[in-house]
Amino acid sequence: MTIRAAGGGTAIGAGGCHETRKPHGKPMVRWFHPSTLVKTGVKAFLSAVIGKQADRRLLDALTNPKQPLEQPYFDCTVDDESRPRDVLWLDYVSDLGDGWNATYAVATAVMNPALALEDPEGETHHTQGGEVLVFGGDEVYPTASVQEYYDRTVGPYEAALNHRRRVPSLFAVPGNHDWYDGLVSFVRLFCQGRTSEAWRTRQRRSYFAIKLPHGWWLLGTDMQLESDLDNAQVEFFKEVVSYMKDGERVILCNAEPEWAVSKIKAIAGRKALEGNLQFLEQLVLGKKVSIFLSGDLHHYMRHAGKDGRQKIIAGGGGAYLYPTHLPAEKRETEGFELRQCFPPSQKSRRLTWHNLAFPFLNPWFGVFMGAFYLQLGWGLASDMNSTGVSDKFSRVLHRALKGTGTLFLGGLTLVSAITFADARRGASWRWFAGGLHGSTHLLTAGLLTRAAATLVKQLGVGTPGSLRRDIASWLLLFTSGFLIAPFLVGLYLISSLNVFGCHANEAFSSLAIPDWKCFLRLRIDASGLTIYPVGIRRVPRAWKRGANGRDPVWVPDPADTRATRPELIEKPIVIGPTRALPVRVGVGLRPLVSVP
Protein backbone atom coordinates (compact mmCIF):
# COMPACT_ATOMS: atom_id res chain seq x y z
CA MET A 1 0.00 0.00 0.00
CA THR A 2 1.06 3.60 -0.48
CA ILE A 3 1.80 5.58 2.65
CA ARG A 4 3.01 8.94 1.40
CA ALA A 5 3.71 10.61 -1.90
CA ALA A 6 6.71 12.77 -2.60
CA GLY A 7 6.94 14.92 -5.67
CA GLY A 8 4.49 12.61 -7.37
CA GLY A 9 6.34 9.45 -6.28
CA THR A 10 5.81 6.84 -3.58
CA ALA A 11 7.72 7.08 -0.31
CA ILE A 12 7.32 3.55 1.05
CA GLY A 13 6.01 0.58 -0.86
CA ALA A 14 3.97 -2.39 0.25
CA GLY A 15 7.00 -4.24 1.49
CA GLY A 16 8.07 -1.34 3.70
CA CYS A 17 11.33 -0.84 1.79
CA HIS A 18 12.56 2.62 0.93
CA GLU A 19 12.87 3.28 -2.76
CA THR A 20 16.05 4.92 -3.99
CA ARG A 21 14.83 6.93 -6.95
CA LYS A 22 15.13 10.70 -6.64
CA PRO A 23 12.21 13.13 -6.37
CA HIS A 24 10.82 14.18 -9.70
CA GLY A 25 9.37 17.50 -8.61
CA LYS A 26 9.08 20.31 -11.10
CA PRO A 27 12.05 22.55 -11.93
CA MET A 28 12.13 26.31 -11.48
CA VAL A 29 9.82 28.15 -13.87
CA ARG A 30 11.72 29.43 -16.91
CA TRP A 31 10.07 32.81 -17.34
CA PHE A 32 11.72 33.56 -20.70
CA HIS A 33 10.50 30.32 -22.25
CA PRO A 34 8.20 31.41 -25.12
CA SER A 35 5.35 29.15 -23.99
CA THR A 36 5.54 30.49 -20.42
CA LEU A 37 5.49 34.07 -21.68
CA VAL A 38 2.42 33.41 -23.83
CA LYS A 39 0.45 31.37 -21.27
CA THR A 40 1.15 33.72 -18.38
CA GLY A 41 0.39 36.80 -20.45
CA VAL A 42 -2.93 35.43 -21.70
CA LYS A 43 -4.03 34.26 -18.24
CA ALA A 44 -3.01 37.55 -16.63
CA PHE A 45 -4.96 39.52 -19.23
CA LEU A 46 -8.07 37.36 -18.98
CA SER A 47 -8.06 37.32 -15.18
CA ALA A 48 -7.67 41.10 -15.06
CA VAL A 49 -10.58 41.63 -17.46
CA ILE A 50 -12.85 39.04 -15.84
CA GLY A 51 -11.83 40.12 -12.34
CA LYS A 52 -13.10 43.63 -12.96
CA GLN A 53 -16.48 42.34 -14.08
CA ALA A 54 -16.95 39.42 -11.66
CA ASP A 55 -15.00 39.91 -8.44
CA ARG A 56 -14.69 36.54 -6.71
CA ARG A 57 -14.46 38.25 -3.32
CA LEU A 58 -17.94 39.69 -3.70
CA LEU A 59 -19.33 36.30 -4.72
CA ASP A 60 -17.74 34.63 -1.70
CA ALA A 61 -19.13 37.30 0.61
CA LEU A 62 -22.63 36.62 -0.73
CA THR A 63 -22.41 32.82 -0.75
CA ASN A 64 -20.63 32.55 2.63
CA PRO A 65 -22.38 35.08 4.87
CA LYS A 66 -21.46 35.24 8.53
CA GLN A 67 -23.84 33.23 10.65
CA PRO A 68 -25.67 34.84 13.60
CA LEU A 69 -23.50 35.02 16.73
CA GLU A 70 -20.51 33.81 14.69
CA GLN A 71 -17.26 35.58 15.46
CA PRO A 72 -15.49 37.07 12.41
CA TYR A 73 -12.09 35.81 13.58
CA PHE A 74 -10.36 32.52 14.35
CA ASP A 75 -9.43 32.18 18.00
CA CYS A 76 -5.90 30.83 18.42
CA THR A 77 -5.62 31.93 22.04
CA VAL A 78 -6.73 28.39 22.93
CA ASP A 79 -5.54 25.03 21.62
CA ASP A 80 -7.60 22.21 20.13
CA GLU A 81 -8.61 21.10 23.64
CA SER A 82 -9.79 24.67 24.46
CA ARG A 83 -6.91 25.20 26.87
CA PRO A 84 -5.47 28.72 26.99
CA ARG A 85 -2.22 29.13 25.10
CA ASP A 86 0.55 30.93 26.93
CA VAL A 87 3.01 30.42 24.05
CA LEU A 88 2.23 30.29 20.33
CA TRP A 89 4.62 29.60 17.47
CA LEU A 90 3.67 30.84 13.99
CA ASP A 91 5.44 30.43 10.64
CA TYR A 92 5.12 32.89 7.75
CA VAL A 93 6.06 31.72 4.24
CA SER A 94 5.44 33.70 1.08
CA ASP A 95 6.03 33.29 -2.66
CA LEU A 96 6.36 29.52 -2.74
CA GLY A 97 5.31 26.78 -5.13
CA ASP A 98 8.06 27.13 -7.73
CA GLY A 99 10.95 24.71 -8.27
CA TRP A 100 11.21 21.54 -6.16
CA ASN A 101 14.64 22.17 -4.60
CA ALA A 102 13.83 25.68 -3.37
CA THR A 103 10.24 24.99 -2.26
CA TYR A 104 11.11 21.70 -0.57
CA ALA A 105 14.15 23.14 1.22
CA VAL A 106 11.94 25.76 2.86
CA ALA A 107 9.15 23.23 3.48
CA THR A 108 11.46 20.81 5.33
CA ALA A 109 12.61 23.62 7.61
CA VAL A 110 9.05 24.82 8.25
CA MET A 111 7.61 21.34 8.84
CA ASN A 112 10.41 20.28 11.18
CA PRO A 113 9.27 20.04 14.82
CA ALA A 114 12.25 22.11 15.99
CA LEU A 115 15.09 24.14 14.51
CA ALA A 116 18.30 25.24 16.18
CA LEU A 117 19.30 28.44 14.38
CA GLU A 118 22.63 30.21 14.60
CA ASP A 119 22.65 34.01 14.31
CA PRO A 120 25.45 36.04 12.64
CA GLU A 121 27.23 36.39 16.00
CA GLY A 122 27.36 32.62 16.52
CA GLU A 123 24.65 32.37 19.19
CA THR A 124 22.22 29.45 18.82
CA HIS A 125 18.47 29.99 19.18
CA HIS A 126 16.07 27.07 19.63
CA THR A 127 12.71 27.36 17.85
CA GLN A 128 9.66 25.16 17.38
CA GLY A 129 7.51 24.47 14.34
CA GLY A 130 4.50 26.75 14.15
CA GLU A 131 1.06 25.68 15.32
CA VAL A 132 -0.17 28.23 12.79
CA LEU A 133 1.18 28.44 9.24
CA VAL A 134 0.51 31.53 7.12
CA PHE A 135 1.12 31.60 3.38
CA GLY A 136 1.68 35.24 2.46
CA GLY A 137 0.76 35.26 -1.23
CA ASP A 138 1.66 33.70 -4.60
CA GLU A 139 1.27 30.12 -3.43
CA VAL A 140 2.04 28.76 -6.91
CA TYR A 141 3.88 29.68 -10.11
CA PRO A 142 3.56 30.50 -12.95
CA THR A 143 -0.25 30.46 -12.99
CA ALA A 144 -2.86 28.94 -10.71
CA SER A 145 -4.53 25.59 -11.34
CA VAL A 146 -5.40 22.73 -9.03
CA GLN A 147 -2.75 20.52 -10.63
CA GLU A 148 -0.03 23.16 -10.33
CA TYR A 149 -0.91 23.69 -6.66
CA TYR A 150 -0.58 19.97 -5.98
CA ASP A 151 2.64 19.58 -7.95
CA ARG A 152 4.44 22.69 -6.71
CA THR A 153 2.98 23.38 -3.24
CA VAL A 154 0.83 20.68 -1.66
CA GLY A 155 3.05 17.78 -2.74
CA PRO A 156 6.34 19.24 -1.44
CA TYR A 157 4.79 20.21 1.91
CA GLU A 158 3.17 16.81 2.39
CA ALA A 159 6.48 15.12 1.63
CA ALA A 160 8.33 17.49 3.96
CA LEU A 161 6.14 16.84 7.01
CA ASN A 162 8.03 15.39 9.94
CA HIS A 163 5.48 13.16 11.67
CA ARG A 164 6.98 13.91 15.06
CA ARG A 165 4.96 17.13 15.05
CA ARG A 166 1.28 18.00 14.67
CA VAL A 167 0.06 19.47 11.42
CA PRO A 168 -0.46 23.25 11.59
CA SER A 169 -3.58 25.27 10.90
CA LEU A 170 -3.06 26.98 7.54
CA PHE A 171 -4.23 30.44 6.50
CA ALA A 172 -3.41 31.78 3.03
CA VAL A 173 -3.27 35.27 1.52
CA PRO A 174 -3.80 35.30 -2.27
CA GLY A 175 -1.27 37.03 -4.51
CA ASN A 176 -1.49 38.02 -8.15
CA HIS A 177 -0.44 34.56 -9.37
CA ASP A 178 -3.24 32.99 -7.31
CA TRP A 179 -5.68 35.28 -9.10
CA TYR A 180 -4.67 34.21 -12.62
CA ASP A 181 -7.53 31.69 -12.76
CA GLY A 182 -9.98 34.05 -11.06
CA LEU A 183 -9.08 32.63 -7.61
CA VAL A 184 -10.99 29.42 -8.39
CA SER A 185 -8.21 26.98 -7.44
CA PHE A 186 -7.17 29.03 -4.41
CA VAL A 187 -10.70 28.97 -2.98
CA ARG A 188 -11.03 25.25 -3.67
CA LEU A 189 -7.81 24.38 -1.84
CA PHE A 190 -7.70 26.90 1.00
CA CYS A 191 -11.25 28.14 1.65
CA GLN A 192 -13.43 25.03 1.66
CA GLY A 193 -12.17 23.18 4.72
CA ARG A 194 -10.02 20.74 2.76
CA THR A 195 -7.30 18.88 4.63
CA SER A 196 -4.01 17.42 3.51
CA GLU A 197 -1.21 15.55 5.24
CA ALA A 198 0.59 18.88 5.66
CA TRP A 199 -2.07 21.17 7.15
CA ARG A 200 -5.67 21.89 8.13
CA THR A 201 -7.47 24.77 6.42
CA ARG A 202 -9.99 26.88 8.32
CA GLN A 203 -10.68 30.10 6.39
CA ARG A 204 -13.83 30.49 4.29
CA ARG A 205 -12.86 33.60 2.33
CA SER A 206 -9.68 34.90 0.76
CA TYR A 207 -9.13 37.28 3.70
CA PHE A 208 -9.15 36.45 7.39
CA ALA A 209 -8.46 37.52 10.97
CA ILE A 210 -6.75 35.49 13.70
CA LYS A 211 -6.82 36.33 17.39
CA LEU A 212 -3.46 35.44 18.94
CA PRO A 213 -2.42 35.23 22.60
CA HIS A 214 -1.40 38.21 24.72
CA GLY A 215 -3.22 40.92 22.79
CA TRP A 216 -1.95 40.19 19.28
CA TRP A 217 -3.99 39.84 16.09
CA LEU A 218 -3.00 38.75 12.58
CA LEU A 219 -5.00 40.02 9.62
CA GLY A 220 -4.66 38.77 6.04
CA THR A 221 -5.95 40.91 3.17
CA ASP A 222 -6.89 40.24 -0.45
CA MET A 223 -6.09 43.12 -2.81
CA GLN A 224 -6.99 41.19 -5.98
CA LEU A 225 -5.03 42.13 -9.14
CA GLU A 226 -5.78 45.83 -9.07
CA SER A 227 -4.61 46.55 -5.50
CA ASP A 228 -8.27 47.03 -4.67
CA LEU A 229 -9.86 46.82 -1.22
CA ASP A 230 -13.51 45.90 -1.77
CA ASN A 231 -16.30 47.15 0.48
CA ALA A 232 -17.17 43.70 1.88
CA GLN A 233 -13.59 43.34 3.07
CA VAL A 234 -13.60 46.80 4.65
CA GLU A 235 -16.78 45.97 6.56
CA PHE A 236 -15.29 42.65 7.63
CA PHE A 237 -12.20 44.28 9.13
CA LYS A 238 -14.30 46.99 10.78
CA GLU A 239 -16.23 44.25 12.56
CA VAL A 240 -12.99 42.54 13.58
CA VAL A 241 -11.69 45.80 15.05
CA SER A 242 -14.82 46.04 17.18
CA TYR A 243 -13.63 42.91 19.02
CA MET A 244 -10.18 44.36 19.72
CA LYS A 245 -9.46 45.80 23.14
CA ASP A 246 -7.55 49.00 23.75
CA GLY A 247 -3.83 48.46 23.44
CA GLU A 248 -4.05 45.27 21.37
CA ARG A 249 -1.84 45.19 18.32
CA VAL A 250 -2.01 43.93 14.75
CA ILE A 251 0.27 42.01 12.41
CA LEU A 252 -0.95 42.98 8.93
CA CYS A 253 -0.23 40.56 6.07
CA ASN A 254 -0.55 41.86 2.54
CA ALA A 255 0.52 40.18 -0.68
CA GLU A 256 2.45 43.27 -1.85
CA PRO A 257 4.71 45.55 0.22
CA GLU A 258 3.28 48.99 -0.48
CA TRP A 259 6.27 50.71 1.13
CA ALA A 260 8.55 49.23 -1.57
CA VAL A 261 6.26 48.55 -4.52
CA SER A 262 4.55 51.95 -4.45
CA LYS A 263 7.92 53.64 -4.94
CA ILE A 264 8.30 51.74 -8.17
CA LYS A 265 4.72 51.93 -9.41
CA ALA A 266 4.02 55.52 -8.36
CA ILE A 267 6.27 56.84 -11.12
CA ALA A 268 4.16 54.97 -13.62
CA GLY A 269 1.01 56.47 -12.09
CA ARG A 270 -0.06 53.61 -9.75
CA LYS A 271 -1.11 54.81 -6.28
CA ALA A 272 -3.90 52.34 -5.61
CA LEU A 273 -1.94 49.98 -3.40
CA GLU A 274 -0.48 52.69 -1.19
CA GLY A 275 -3.85 54.43 -0.81
CA ASN A 276 -5.72 51.25 0.09
CA LEU A 277 -3.19 50.20 2.72
CA GLN A 278 -3.15 53.66 4.28
CA PHE A 279 -6.94 53.64 4.38
CA LEU A 280 -7.01 50.23 6.02
CA GLU A 281 -4.28 51.07 8.51
CA GLN A 282 -5.36 54.56 9.56
CA LEU A 283 -9.13 54.69 9.19
CA VAL A 284 -10.13 51.07 9.82
CA LEU A 285 -7.47 49.69 12.17
CA GLY A 286 -6.73 52.96 13.95
CA LYS A 287 -2.93 52.75 14.00
CA LYS A 288 -2.96 49.37 15.75
CA VAL A 289 -0.56 47.87 13.19
CA SER A 290 2.84 47.18 14.74
CA ILE A 291 4.17 44.75 12.13
CA PHE A 292 3.66 44.75 8.37
CA LEU A 293 4.46 41.43 6.68
CA SER A 294 4.59 40.93 2.94
CA GLY A 295 6.12 38.93 0.13
CA ASP A 296 5.91 39.57 -3.63
CA LEU A 297 9.58 40.59 -3.77
CA HIS A 298 11.52 37.35 -3.43
CA HIS A 299 14.06 38.29 -0.78
CA TYR A 300 14.29 39.36 2.86
CA MET A 301 14.28 43.07 3.65
CA ARG A 302 13.40 44.76 6.93
CA HIS A 303 12.66 48.43 7.55
CA ALA A 304 12.19 49.72 11.10
CA GLY A 305 10.46 52.90 12.23
CA LYS A 306 11.62 55.23 14.97
CA ASP A 307 8.48 54.30 16.89
CA GLY A 308 9.51 50.63 16.76
CA ARG A 309 7.11 49.41 14.09
CA GLN A 310 8.45 46.91 11.56
CA LYS A 311 7.94 46.50 7.81
CA ILE A 312 9.29 43.15 6.66
CA ILE A 313 9.44 41.61 3.19
CA ALA A 314 9.95 37.84 3.36
CA GLY A 315 9.19 36.53 -0.11
CA GLY A 316 11.75 33.74 -0.16
CA GLY A 317 9.48 30.71 0.11
CA GLY A 318 10.63 29.10 -3.14
CA ALA A 319 10.32 31.49 -6.08
CA TYR A 320 13.32 32.87 -7.97
CA LEU A 321 15.49 35.37 -6.12
CA TYR A 322 14.68 39.09 -6.47
CA PRO A 323 17.50 41.68 -6.19
CA THR A 324 18.12 43.68 -3.03
CA HIS A 325 20.26 46.47 -4.50
CA LEU A 326 17.46 48.64 -5.88
CA PRO A 327 17.92 52.22 -4.64
CA ALA A 328 14.15 52.82 -4.41
CA GLU A 329 13.83 50.13 -1.74
CA LYS A 330 16.75 51.44 0.31
CA ARG A 331 15.67 55.03 0.80
CA GLU A 332 14.01 56.02 4.03
CA THR A 333 10.25 55.85 3.64
CA GLU A 334 7.93 57.65 6.04
CA GLY A 335 10.37 57.34 8.91
CA PHE A 336 11.24 53.69 8.24
CA GLU A 337 14.91 52.91 7.67
CA LEU A 338 16.45 49.83 6.08
CA ARG A 339 17.97 47.60 8.75
CA GLN A 340 18.76 44.33 6.96
CA CYS A 341 18.52 42.59 3.60
CA PHE A 342 19.22 39.06 2.39
CA PRO A 343 21.18 38.53 0.22
CA PRO A 344 23.46 41.52 0.87
CA SER A 345 23.17 44.21 -1.79
CA GLN A 346 26.77 43.68 -2.95
CA LYS A 347 26.06 40.00 -3.58
CA SER A 348 22.84 40.88 -5.36
CA ARG A 349 24.69 43.27 -7.69
CA ARG A 350 27.26 40.59 -8.54
CA LEU A 351 24.55 38.03 -9.27
CA THR A 352 23.14 40.36 -11.94
CA TRP A 353 26.23 39.69 -14.05
CA HIS A 354 25.12 36.08 -14.47
CA ASN A 355 22.94 37.46 -17.28
CA LEU A 356 26.05 37.28 -19.45
CA ALA A 357 25.09 33.60 -19.70
CA PHE A 358 21.53 34.48 -20.77
CA PRO A 359 21.66 32.37 -24.00
CA PHE A 360 22.55 29.23 -22.04
CA LEU A 361 20.19 29.91 -19.12
CA ASN A 362 17.26 30.48 -21.49
CA PRO A 363 17.92 28.31 -24.57
CA TRP A 364 14.32 28.26 -25.81
CA PHE A 365 14.28 32.05 -25.82
CA GLY A 366 17.43 31.79 -27.95
CA VAL A 367 15.58 29.49 -30.37
CA PHE A 368 12.80 32.06 -30.63
CA MET A 369 15.23 34.94 -31.23
CA GLY A 370 17.23 32.89 -33.74
CA ALA A 371 14.05 32.21 -35.69
CA PHE A 372 13.10 35.89 -35.52
CA TYR A 373 16.52 36.99 -36.77
CA LEU A 374 16.20 34.44 -39.58
CA GLN A 375 12.83 35.89 -40.54
CA LEU A 376 14.29 39.40 -40.60
CA GLY A 377 17.19 38.24 -42.78
CA TRP A 378 14.85 36.43 -45.11
CA GLY A 379 12.86 39.61 -45.43
CA LEU A 380 15.97 41.55 -46.38
CA ALA A 381 16.77 39.01 -49.09
CA SER A 382 13.21 39.12 -50.42
CA ASP A 383 13.26 42.91 -50.60
CA MET A 384 16.27 42.74 -52.90
CA ASN A 385 14.46 40.23 -55.13
CA SER A 386 17.24 37.73 -54.46
CA THR A 387 17.76 34.57 -52.49
CA GLY A 388 21.13 35.78 -51.24
CA VAL A 389 22.25 38.88 -49.39
CA SER A 390 25.60 39.81 -50.86
CA ASP A 391 25.13 43.49 -51.78
CA LYS A 392 26.60 46.38 -49.82
CA PHE A 393 24.99 46.94 -46.43
CA SER A 394 23.84 50.44 -47.43
CA ARG A 395 21.91 48.97 -50.35
CA VAL A 396 20.44 46.27 -48.12
CA LEU A 397 19.22 48.93 -45.70
CA HIS A 398 17.84 51.11 -48.49
CA ARG A 399 15.85 48.26 -49.99
CA ALA A 400 14.66 47.12 -46.57
CA LEU A 401 13.15 50.52 -45.85
CA LYS A 402 11.05 50.13 -48.98
CA GLY A 403 9.91 46.60 -48.23
CA THR A 404 6.57 46.12 -46.51
CA GLY A 405 7.45 42.82 -44.87
CA THR A 406 10.75 44.01 -43.43
CA LEU A 407 9.21 47.28 -42.26
CA PHE A 408 6.50 45.31 -40.47
CA LEU A 409 9.01 43.07 -38.69
CA GLY A 410 11.19 46.06 -37.84
CA GLY A 411 8.22 47.97 -36.45
CA LEU A 412 7.14 44.91 -34.48
CA THR A 413 10.63 44.68 -32.99
CA LEU A 414 10.59 48.33 -31.88
CA VAL A 415 7.07 48.12 -30.45
CA SER A 416 7.94 44.93 -28.56
CA ALA A 417 11.13 46.44 -27.13
CA ILE A 418 9.35 49.62 -26.03
CA THR A 419 6.54 47.59 -24.44
CA PHE A 420 9.10 45.41 -22.66
CA ALA A 421 11.01 48.42 -21.30
CA ASP A 422 10.56 49.24 -17.61
CA ALA A 423 8.04 52.02 -16.98
CA ARG A 424 9.22 53.01 -13.51
CA ARG A 425 11.21 55.99 -14.86
CA GLY A 426 8.30 57.30 -16.89
CA ALA A 427 7.14 57.22 -20.51
CA SER A 428 10.07 59.19 -21.95
CA TRP A 429 12.60 56.79 -20.49
CA ARG A 430 10.57 53.84 -21.70
CA TRP A 431 10.57 55.13 -25.27
CA PHE A 432 14.29 55.90 -25.15
CA ALA A 433 15.44 52.64 -23.55
CA GLY A 434 13.04 50.47 -25.53
CA GLY A 435 13.81 52.23 -28.80
CA LEU A 436 17.55 51.87 -28.26
CA HIS A 437 17.17 48.20 -27.33
CA GLY A 438 14.99 47.43 -30.35
CA SER A 439 17.21 49.38 -32.76
CA THR A 440 20.22 47.43 -31.52
CA HIS A 441 18.51 44.16 -32.43
CA LEU A 442 17.55 45.45 -35.88
CA LEU A 443 21.07 46.65 -36.58
CA THR A 444 22.54 43.38 -35.30
CA ALA A 445 20.15 41.31 -37.42
CA GLY A 446 21.14 43.27 -40.51
CA LEU A 447 24.86 42.91 -39.81
CA LEU A 448 24.52 39.19 -39.12
CA THR A 449 22.54 38.71 -42.32
CA ARG A 450 25.24 40.44 -44.30
CA ALA A 451 28.01 38.53 -42.50
CA ALA A 452 26.34 35.14 -43.05
CA ALA A 453 25.94 35.73 -46.77
CA THR A 454 29.50 36.98 -47.13
CA LEU A 455 30.98 34.05 -45.22
CA VAL A 456 29.05 31.49 -47.26
CA LYS A 457 30.18 33.16 -50.46
CA GLN A 458 33.83 33.23 -49.41
CA LEU A 459 33.72 29.57 -48.38
CA GLY A 460 32.35 28.71 -51.80
CA VAL A 461 29.32 26.87 -50.49
CA GLY A 462 27.07 26.14 -53.45
CA THR A 463 26.48 28.49 -56.35
CA PRO A 464 24.71 31.89 -56.28
CA GLY A 465 20.98 31.27 -55.96
CA SER A 466 21.36 27.59 -55.11
CA LEU A 467 19.36 25.95 -52.34
CA ARG A 468 22.56 24.70 -50.74
CA ARG A 469 23.92 28.24 -50.34
CA ASP A 470 20.61 29.52 -49.03
CA ILE A 471 20.39 26.77 -46.40
CA ALA A 472 23.96 27.44 -45.28
CA SER A 473 23.19 31.17 -44.94
CA TRP A 474 20.00 30.45 -42.99
CA LEU A 475 21.78 28.06 -40.60
CA LEU A 476 24.53 30.59 -39.93
CA LEU A 477 22.00 33.37 -39.36
CA PHE A 478 19.85 31.25 -37.04
CA THR A 479 22.84 30.07 -35.00
CA SER A 480 24.30 33.55 -34.63
CA GLY A 481 20.87 34.91 -33.72
CA PHE A 482 20.41 32.11 -31.17
CA LEU A 483 23.62 33.18 -29.40
CA ILE A 484 23.92 36.92 -29.95
CA ALA A 485 20.31 38.12 -29.57
CA PRO A 486 19.86 36.65 -26.04
CA PHE A 487 23.34 37.91 -25.15
CA LEU A 488 22.21 41.43 -26.10
CA VAL A 489 19.12 40.99 -23.92
CA GLY A 490 21.38 39.94 -21.05
CA LEU A 491 23.59 43.02 -21.51
CA TYR A 492 20.47 45.20 -21.63
CA LEU A 493 19.20 43.73 -18.35
CA ILE A 494 22.59 44.09 -16.61
CA SER A 495 22.96 47.76 -17.55
CA SER A 496 19.30 48.50 -16.83
CA LEU A 497 19.46 47.10 -13.29
CA ASN A 498 23.00 47.86 -12.13
CA VAL A 499 23.20 51.34 -13.69
CA PHE A 500 19.65 52.67 -13.87
CA GLY A 501 17.78 50.55 -11.29
CA CYS A 502 15.28 49.19 -13.83
CA HIS A 503 14.13 45.71 -14.89
CA ALA A 504 14.72 44.15 -11.48
CA ASN A 505 12.11 41.48 -12.08
CA GLU A 506 13.26 40.56 -15.57
CA ALA A 507 16.97 40.63 -14.72
CA PHE A 508 16.51 38.03 -11.98
CA SER A 509 13.62 35.96 -13.34
CA SER A 510 15.92 35.19 -16.27
CA LEU A 511 18.40 33.66 -13.82
CA ALA A 512 15.84 31.57 -11.86
CA ILE A 513 18.15 31.47 -8.83
CA PRO A 514 16.76 28.96 -6.29
CA ASP A 515 19.04 30.04 -3.44
CA TRP A 516 18.85 32.72 -0.71
CA LYS A 517 15.48 31.46 0.56
CA CYS A 518 13.82 32.80 3.69
CA PHE A 519 10.77 32.60 5.95
CA LEU A 520 9.75 34.04 9.32
CA ARG A 521 9.19 32.17 12.58
CA LEU A 522 7.28 34.07 15.27
CA ARG A 523 6.96 33.31 18.98
CA ILE A 524 4.29 35.01 21.08
CA ASP A 525 4.38 34.76 24.86
CA ALA A 526 3.79 36.92 27.92
CA SER A 527 7.08 38.75 27.37
CA GLY A 528 6.12 39.92 23.88
CA LEU A 529 6.69 38.81 20.30
CA THR A 530 9.96 37.54 18.85
CA ILE A 531 10.60 37.34 15.10
CA TYR A 532 13.19 34.86 13.87
CA PRO A 533 14.12 35.61 10.22
CA VAL A 534 15.32 32.28 8.83
CA GLY A 535 17.53 32.13 5.75
CA ILE A 536 18.96 29.36 3.56
CA ARG A 537 21.91 30.59 1.51
CA ARG A 538 22.12 27.59 -0.80
CA VAL A 539 19.35 25.00 -1.06
CA PRO A 540 20.21 21.31 -1.52
CA ARG A 541 20.36 19.93 -5.05
CA ALA A 542 20.60 16.28 -3.96
CA TRP A 543 18.19 14.33 -1.77
CA LYS A 544 17.93 10.88 -0.25
CA ARG A 545 15.08 8.93 1.35
CA GLY A 546 14.18 9.59 4.96
CA ALA A 547 15.33 6.96 7.45
CA ASN A 548 11.81 5.94 8.50
CA GLY A 549 8.14 6.71 8.06
CA ARG A 550 8.21 9.53 10.62
CA ASP A 551 10.90 11.47 8.78
CA PRO A 552 10.23 13.63 5.73
CA VAL A 553 10.07 11.55 2.57
CA TRP A 554 13.24 13.25 1.32
CA VAL A 555 16.12 14.65 3.36
CA PRO A 556 19.24 16.50 2.14
CA ASP A 557 21.96 14.19 0.85
CA PRO A 558 25.19 14.73 2.86
CA ALA A 559 27.09 14.30 -0.41
CA ASP A 560 25.83 17.74 -1.42
CA THR A 561 28.46 19.61 0.58
CA ARG A 562 27.64 23.02 -0.89
CA ALA A 563 24.13 23.09 0.58
CA THR A 564 23.77 25.19 3.73
CA ARG A 565 21.66 24.69 6.84
CA PRO A 566 18.89 27.12 7.85
CA GLU A 567 20.30 30.02 9.86
CA LEU A 568 19.17 33.36 11.26
CA ILE A 569 19.59 36.23 8.81
CA GLU A 570 19.98 38.62 11.74
CA LYS A 571 19.50 38.50 15.49
CA PRO A 572 15.88 37.95 16.57
CA ILE A 573 13.67 41.04 16.56
CA VAL A 574 12.09 41.33 20.00
CA ILE A 575 8.90 43.33 20.46
CA GLY A 576 8.09 43.94 24.09
CA PRO A 577 4.67 43.79 25.77
CA THR A 578 3.86 47.45 25.22
CA ARG A 579 0.54 48.85 24.13
CA ALA A 580 -0.46 49.65 20.58
CA LEU A 581 0.28 53.06 19.16
CA PRO A 582 -2.50 55.63 19.47
CA VAL A 583 -4.11 57.07 16.38
CA ARG A 584 -1.84 60.12 16.63
CA VAL A 585 1.72 59.26 17.50
CA GLY A 586 3.20 61.72 19.97
CA VAL A 587 6.76 62.43 21.04
CA GLY A 588 8.61 60.34 23.60
CA LEU A 589 6.66 57.11 23.23
CA ARG A 590 8.37 54.00 24.48
CA PRO A 591 9.77 52.00 21.52
CA LEU A 592 7.97 48.77 20.71
CA VAL A 593 11.06 46.91 19.60
CA SER A 594 14.72 46.48 20.36
CA VAL A 595 16.68 46.34 17.11
CA PRO A 596 20.34 45.91 16.36
PDB file of C-alpha atoms in Angstrom, residues 237-245:
ATOM      1  CA  PHE A 237     -12.202  44.281   9.135  1.00  0.00           C
ATOM      2  CA  LYS A 238     -14.301  46.988  10.776  1.00  0.00           C
ATOM      3  CA  GLU A 239     -16.232  44.254  12.558  1.00  0.00           C
ATOM      4  CA  VAL A 240     -12.989  42.543  13.577  1.00  0.00           C
ATOM      5  CA  VAL A 241     -11.689  45.800  15.046  1.00  0.00           C
ATOM      6  CA  SER A 242     -14.819  46.045  17.181  1.00  0.00           C
ATOM      7  CA  TYR A 243     -13.627  42.907  19.018  1.00  0.00           C
ATOM      8  CA  MET A 244     -10.179  44.362  19.723  1.00  0.00           C
ATOM      9  CA  LYS A 245      -9.462  45.798  23.138  1.00  0.00           C
TER      10      LYS A 245
END
